Short mmCIF file of C-alpha atoms and ligand atoms in Angstrom, two decimals:
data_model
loop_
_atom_site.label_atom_id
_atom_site.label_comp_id
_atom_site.label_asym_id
_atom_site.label_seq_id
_atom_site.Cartn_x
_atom_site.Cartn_y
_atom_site.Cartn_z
CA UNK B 192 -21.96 6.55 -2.22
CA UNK B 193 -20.52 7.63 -5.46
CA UNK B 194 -23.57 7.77 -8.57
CA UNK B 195 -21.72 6.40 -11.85
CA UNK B 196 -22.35 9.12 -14.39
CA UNK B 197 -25.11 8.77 -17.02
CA UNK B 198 -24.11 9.94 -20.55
CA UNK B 199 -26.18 12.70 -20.43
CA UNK B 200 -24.62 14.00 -17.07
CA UNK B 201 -21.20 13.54 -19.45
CA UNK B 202 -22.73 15.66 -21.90
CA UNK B 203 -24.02 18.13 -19.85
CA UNK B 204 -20.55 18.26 -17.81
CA UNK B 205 -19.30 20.81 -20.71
CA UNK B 206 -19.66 24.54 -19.88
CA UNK B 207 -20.78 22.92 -16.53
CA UNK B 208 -17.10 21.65 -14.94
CA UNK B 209 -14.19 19.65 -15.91
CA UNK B 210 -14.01 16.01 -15.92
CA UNK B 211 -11.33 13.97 -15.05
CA UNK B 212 -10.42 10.68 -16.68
CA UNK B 213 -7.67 8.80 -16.19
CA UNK B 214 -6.94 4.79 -17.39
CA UNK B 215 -6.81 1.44 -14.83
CA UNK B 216 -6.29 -2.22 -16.13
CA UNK B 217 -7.56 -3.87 -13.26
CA UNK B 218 -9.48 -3.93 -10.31
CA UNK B 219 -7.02 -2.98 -7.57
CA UNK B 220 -6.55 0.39 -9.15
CA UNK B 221 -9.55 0.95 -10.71
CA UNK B 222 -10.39 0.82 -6.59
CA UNK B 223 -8.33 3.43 -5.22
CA UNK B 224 -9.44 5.66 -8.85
CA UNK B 225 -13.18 5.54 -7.59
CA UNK B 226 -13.44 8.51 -5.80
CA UNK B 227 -11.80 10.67 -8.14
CA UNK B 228 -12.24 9.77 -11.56
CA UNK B 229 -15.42 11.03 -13.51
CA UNK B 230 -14.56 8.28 -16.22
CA UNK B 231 -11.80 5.23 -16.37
CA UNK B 232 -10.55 4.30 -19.64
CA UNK B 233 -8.98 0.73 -20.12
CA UNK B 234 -7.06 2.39 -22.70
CA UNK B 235 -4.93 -0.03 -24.98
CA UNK B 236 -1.89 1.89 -23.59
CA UNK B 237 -1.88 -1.55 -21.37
CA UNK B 238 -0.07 -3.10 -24.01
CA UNK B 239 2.78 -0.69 -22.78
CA UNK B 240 2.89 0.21 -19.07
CA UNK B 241 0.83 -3.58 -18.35
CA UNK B 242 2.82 -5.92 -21.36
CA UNK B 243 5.68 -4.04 -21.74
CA UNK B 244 5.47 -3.68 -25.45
CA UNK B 245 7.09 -0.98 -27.86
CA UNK B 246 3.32 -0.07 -28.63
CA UNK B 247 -0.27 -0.29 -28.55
CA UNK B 248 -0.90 -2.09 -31.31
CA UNK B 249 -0.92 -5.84 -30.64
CA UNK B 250 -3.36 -5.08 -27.89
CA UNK B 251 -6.37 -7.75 -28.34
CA UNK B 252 -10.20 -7.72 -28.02
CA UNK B 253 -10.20 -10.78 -25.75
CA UNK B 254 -7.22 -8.59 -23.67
CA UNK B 255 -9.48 -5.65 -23.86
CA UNK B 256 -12.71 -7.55 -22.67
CA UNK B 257 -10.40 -9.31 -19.68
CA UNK B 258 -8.63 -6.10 -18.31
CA UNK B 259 -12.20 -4.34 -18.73
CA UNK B 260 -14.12 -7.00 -16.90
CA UNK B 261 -11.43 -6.51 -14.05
CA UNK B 262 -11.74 -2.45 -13.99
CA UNK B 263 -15.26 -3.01 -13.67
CA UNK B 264 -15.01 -5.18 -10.88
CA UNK B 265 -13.13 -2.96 -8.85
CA UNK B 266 -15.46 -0.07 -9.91
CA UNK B 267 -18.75 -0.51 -9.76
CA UNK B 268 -19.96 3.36 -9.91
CA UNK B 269 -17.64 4.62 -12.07
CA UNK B 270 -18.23 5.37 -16.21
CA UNK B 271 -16.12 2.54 -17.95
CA UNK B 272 -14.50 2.84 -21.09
CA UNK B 273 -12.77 0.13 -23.22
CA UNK B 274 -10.74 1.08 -26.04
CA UNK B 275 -11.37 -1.06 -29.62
CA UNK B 276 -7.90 -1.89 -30.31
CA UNK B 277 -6.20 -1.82 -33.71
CA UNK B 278 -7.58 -3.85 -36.38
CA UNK B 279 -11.05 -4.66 -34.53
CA UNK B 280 -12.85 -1.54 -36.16
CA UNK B 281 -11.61 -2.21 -39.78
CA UNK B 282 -15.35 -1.54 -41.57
CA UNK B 283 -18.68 -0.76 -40.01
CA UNK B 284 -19.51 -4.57 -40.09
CA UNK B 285 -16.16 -5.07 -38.11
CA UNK B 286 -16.77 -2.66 -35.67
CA UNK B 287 -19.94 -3.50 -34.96
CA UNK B 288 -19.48 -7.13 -34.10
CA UNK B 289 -16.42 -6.45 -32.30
CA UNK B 290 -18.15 -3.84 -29.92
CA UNK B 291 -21.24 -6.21 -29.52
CA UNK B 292 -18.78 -8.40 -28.12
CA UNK B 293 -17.35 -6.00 -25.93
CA UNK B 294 -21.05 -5.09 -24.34
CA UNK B 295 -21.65 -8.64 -24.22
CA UNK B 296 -18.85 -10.05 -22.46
CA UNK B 297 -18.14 -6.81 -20.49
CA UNK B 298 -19.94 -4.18 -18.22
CA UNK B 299 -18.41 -1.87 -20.15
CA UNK B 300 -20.39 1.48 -20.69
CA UNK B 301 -18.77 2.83 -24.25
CA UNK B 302 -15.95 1.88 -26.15
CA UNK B 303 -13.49 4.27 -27.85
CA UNK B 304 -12.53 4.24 -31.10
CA UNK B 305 -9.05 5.99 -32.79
CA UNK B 306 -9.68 8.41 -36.40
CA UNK B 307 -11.80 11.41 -37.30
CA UNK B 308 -13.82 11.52 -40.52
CA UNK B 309 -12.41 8.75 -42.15
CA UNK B 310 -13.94 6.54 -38.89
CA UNK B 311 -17.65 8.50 -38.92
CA UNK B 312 -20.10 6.13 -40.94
CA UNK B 313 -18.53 3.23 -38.48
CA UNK B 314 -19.25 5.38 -35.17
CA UNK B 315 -22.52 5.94 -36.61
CA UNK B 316 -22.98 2.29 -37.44
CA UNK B 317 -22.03 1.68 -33.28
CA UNK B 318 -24.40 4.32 -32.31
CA UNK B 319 -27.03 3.51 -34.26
CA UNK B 320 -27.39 -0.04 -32.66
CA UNK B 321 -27.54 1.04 -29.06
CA UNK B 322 -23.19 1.68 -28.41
CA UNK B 323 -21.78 4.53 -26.66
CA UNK B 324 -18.80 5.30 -28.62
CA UNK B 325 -15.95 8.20 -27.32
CA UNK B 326 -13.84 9.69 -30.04
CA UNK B 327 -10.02 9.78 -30.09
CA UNK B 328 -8.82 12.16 -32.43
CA UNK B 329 -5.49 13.79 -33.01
CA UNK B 330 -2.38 11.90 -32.45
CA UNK B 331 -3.13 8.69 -32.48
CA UNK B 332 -1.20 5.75 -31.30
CA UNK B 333 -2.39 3.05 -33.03
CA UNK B 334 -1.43 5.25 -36.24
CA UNK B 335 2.43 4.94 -34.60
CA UNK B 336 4.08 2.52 -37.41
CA UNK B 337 2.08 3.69 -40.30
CA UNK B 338 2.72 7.41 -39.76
CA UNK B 339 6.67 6.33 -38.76
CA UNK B 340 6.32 7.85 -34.89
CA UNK B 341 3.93 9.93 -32.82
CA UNK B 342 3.54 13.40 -33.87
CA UNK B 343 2.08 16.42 -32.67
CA UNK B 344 -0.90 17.32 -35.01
CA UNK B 345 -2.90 20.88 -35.58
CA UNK B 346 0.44 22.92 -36.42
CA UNK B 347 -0.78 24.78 -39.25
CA UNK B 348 -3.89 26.05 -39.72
CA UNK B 349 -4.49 23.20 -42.64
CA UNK B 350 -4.40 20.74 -39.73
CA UNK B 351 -6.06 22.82 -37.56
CA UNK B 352 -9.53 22.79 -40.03
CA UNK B 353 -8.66 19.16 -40.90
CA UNK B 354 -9.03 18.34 -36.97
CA UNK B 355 -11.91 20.72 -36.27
CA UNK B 356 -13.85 18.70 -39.40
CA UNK B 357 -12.55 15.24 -37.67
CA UNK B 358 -14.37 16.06 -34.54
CA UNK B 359 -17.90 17.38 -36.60
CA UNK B 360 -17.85 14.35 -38.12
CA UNK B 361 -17.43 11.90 -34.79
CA UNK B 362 -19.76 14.43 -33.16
CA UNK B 363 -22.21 14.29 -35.93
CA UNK B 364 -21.75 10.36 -36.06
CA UNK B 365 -23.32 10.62 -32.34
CA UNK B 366 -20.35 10.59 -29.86
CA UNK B 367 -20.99 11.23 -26.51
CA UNK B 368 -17.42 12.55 -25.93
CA UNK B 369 -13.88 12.65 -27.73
CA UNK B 370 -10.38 12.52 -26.48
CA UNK B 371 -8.15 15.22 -28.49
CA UNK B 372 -4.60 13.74 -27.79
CA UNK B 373 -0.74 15.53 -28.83
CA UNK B 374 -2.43 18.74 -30.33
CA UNK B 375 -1.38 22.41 -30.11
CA UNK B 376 -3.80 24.20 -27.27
CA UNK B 377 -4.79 26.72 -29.50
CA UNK B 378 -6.53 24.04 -31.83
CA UNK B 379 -7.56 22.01 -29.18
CA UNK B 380 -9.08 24.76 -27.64
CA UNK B 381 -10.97 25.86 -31.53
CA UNK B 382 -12.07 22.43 -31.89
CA UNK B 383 -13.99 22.83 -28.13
CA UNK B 384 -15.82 25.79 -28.95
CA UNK B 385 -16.79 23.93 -32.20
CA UNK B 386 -18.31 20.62 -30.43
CA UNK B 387 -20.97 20.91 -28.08
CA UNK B 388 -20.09 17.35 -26.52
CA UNK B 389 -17.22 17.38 -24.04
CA UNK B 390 -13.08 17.17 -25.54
CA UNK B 391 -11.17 15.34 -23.25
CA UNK B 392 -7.75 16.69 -23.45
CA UNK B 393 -4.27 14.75 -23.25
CA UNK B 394 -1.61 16.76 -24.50
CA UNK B 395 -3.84 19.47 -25.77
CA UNK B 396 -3.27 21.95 -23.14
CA UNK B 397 -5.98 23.30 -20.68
CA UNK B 398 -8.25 24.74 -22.64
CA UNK B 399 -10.40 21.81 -23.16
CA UNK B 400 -13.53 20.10 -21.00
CA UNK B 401 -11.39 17.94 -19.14
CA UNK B 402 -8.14 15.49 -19.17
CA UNK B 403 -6.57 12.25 -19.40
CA UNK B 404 -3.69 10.88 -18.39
CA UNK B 405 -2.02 6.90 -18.49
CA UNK B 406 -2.23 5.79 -14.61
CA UNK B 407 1.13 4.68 -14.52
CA UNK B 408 2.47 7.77 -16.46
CA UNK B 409 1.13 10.62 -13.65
CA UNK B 410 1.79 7.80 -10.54
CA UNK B 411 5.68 8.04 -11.32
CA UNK B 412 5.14 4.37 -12.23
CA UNK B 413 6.65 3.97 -15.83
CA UNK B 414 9.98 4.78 -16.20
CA UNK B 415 10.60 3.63 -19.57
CA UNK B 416 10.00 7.55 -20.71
CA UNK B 417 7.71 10.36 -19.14
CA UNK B 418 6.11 12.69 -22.15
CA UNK B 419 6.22 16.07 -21.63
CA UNK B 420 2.64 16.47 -21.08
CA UNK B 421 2.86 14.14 -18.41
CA UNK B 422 2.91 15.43 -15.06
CA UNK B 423 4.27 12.66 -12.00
CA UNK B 424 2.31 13.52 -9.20
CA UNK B 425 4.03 10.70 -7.14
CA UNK B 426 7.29 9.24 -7.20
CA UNK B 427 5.39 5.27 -7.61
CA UNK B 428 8.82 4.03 -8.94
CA UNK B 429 10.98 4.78 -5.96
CA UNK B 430 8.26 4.44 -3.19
CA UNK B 431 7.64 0.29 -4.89
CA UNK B 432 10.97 -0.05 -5.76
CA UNK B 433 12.38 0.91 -1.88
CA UNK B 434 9.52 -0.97 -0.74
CA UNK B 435 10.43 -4.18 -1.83
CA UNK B 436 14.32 -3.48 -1.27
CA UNK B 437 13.37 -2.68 2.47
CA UNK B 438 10.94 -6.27 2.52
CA UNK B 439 14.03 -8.29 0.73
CA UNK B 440 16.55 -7.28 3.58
CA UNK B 441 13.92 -8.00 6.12
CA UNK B 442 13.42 -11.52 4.61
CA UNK B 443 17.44 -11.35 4.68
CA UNK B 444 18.04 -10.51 8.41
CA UNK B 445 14.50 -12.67 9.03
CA UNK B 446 12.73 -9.27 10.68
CA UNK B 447 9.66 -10.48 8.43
CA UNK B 448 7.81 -12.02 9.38
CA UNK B 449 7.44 -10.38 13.06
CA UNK B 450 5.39 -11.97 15.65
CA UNK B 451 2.15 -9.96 14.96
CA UNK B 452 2.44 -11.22 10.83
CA UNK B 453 2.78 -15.13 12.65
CA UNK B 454 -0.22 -17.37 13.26
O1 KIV Z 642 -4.87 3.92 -24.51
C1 KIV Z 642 -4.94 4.94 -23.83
O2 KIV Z 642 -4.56 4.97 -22.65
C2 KIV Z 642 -5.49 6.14 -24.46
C3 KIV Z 642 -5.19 7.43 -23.80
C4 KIV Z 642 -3.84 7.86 -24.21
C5 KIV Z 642 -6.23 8.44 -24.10
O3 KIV Z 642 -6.09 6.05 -25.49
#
């Protein structure tokens, strides 16, 4: 049976092999994700592909905790995730009670939390009182109405140091990991040779100690739009869609239920 990964196996992944992370809200997917996924993130990106909102930011903690709790569930030896969402890690006091909660009322096994040097003292507060804590620096979502849309970051070589001192600082804070999201490779790959704890890429190219992707994004499932760092590896919106098309003429011409689905 599959181990769940300790922290320090995360750690030691870098230089070692790539990891592979990708997000689940619940425990049906979070199922068939076992065997293959290093980490799961319930990444607040639910709001979106699970509550079809515009954005990630009226995500909640008790959402969070609920959609965790239900990952968990469904994977029992796989390194969980949950992402703070916006306005739960406002000051170190904050963030503190609001990930306490999180460990509390969840098996979760870290939480992530969204800003570079401007978030360190509060990682550090987390870290220091026993919480794994995964960076997120680069673009970040929950940034999306202050910063007027989601842009790509680390295109001049201002950026570039301003992201490579982002990720000392979340590093030096005591992050096991952080996810470098919508950055040029090039600086995604600087700011990996300048961290010794693993950068999980999304949108930063290959150069980095491993990716993430949105579930629903690489199964074909959202349709709403595909980023171009997205890659579909199935067509999920066609196969469900034809699926239930084929099972609503069946219920039509009464070929479901057959004998064998009859008690
Ligand atoms: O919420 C999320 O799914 C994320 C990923 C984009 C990394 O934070």
């Amino acid at each position: 049976m599959k181990k769940k990964l300790s922290i320090h196996a995360i750690k030691k992944a870098k230089n070692e092999r790539l990891l592979t992370m990708i997000t689940a809200y619940d425990a049906i997917f979070a199922t068939l994700f076992e065997d293959s996924a290093d980490i799961i993130l319930v990444g607040d990106s639910l709001n979106m592909s699970f509550g079809g909102k515009p954005d990630t930011l009226s995500a909640t903690l008790d959402q969070m905790i609920y959609h965790t709790n239900a990952v968990c569930n469904g994977a029992k030896n796989t390194f969980v995730i949950c992402d703070m969402p916006f306005g739960t890690y406002n000051s170190p006091r904050a963030a503190l009670k609001n990930a306490v909660r999180v460990y509390q009322e969840s098996p979760a096994d870290a939480v992530k939390i969204e800003g570079g040097k401007d978030k360190a003292e509060l990682v550090k507060t987390l870290t220091d009182n026993g919480i794994a804590v995964c960076g997120h620096i680069g673009l970040l979502p929950q940034s999306v109405r202050g910063e007027g849309g989601y842009i790509v970051r680390g295109k001049d070589v201002t950026d570039m140091e301003r992201l490579i001192e982002d990720a000392e600082a979340i590093e030096a804070a005591g992050a096991f990991a952080i996810v470098i999201e919508g950055v040029k490779p090039e600086v995604a790959k600087a700011i990996k040779l300048a961290i010794k704890v693993p950068i999980i890429g999304i949108g930063a190219g290959a150069d980095v100690d491993g990716q993430v992707l949105v579930f629903s994004d690489m199964l074909g499932l959202f349709e709403a739009f595909t980023p171009k760092f997205v890659k579909k590896y199935m067509d999920g919106a066609s196969i469900v869609k034809e699926a239930v098309s084929t099972y609503k003429k069946e219920v039509e011409n009464k070929s479901f239920p057959a004998n064998e689905h009859t008690y």
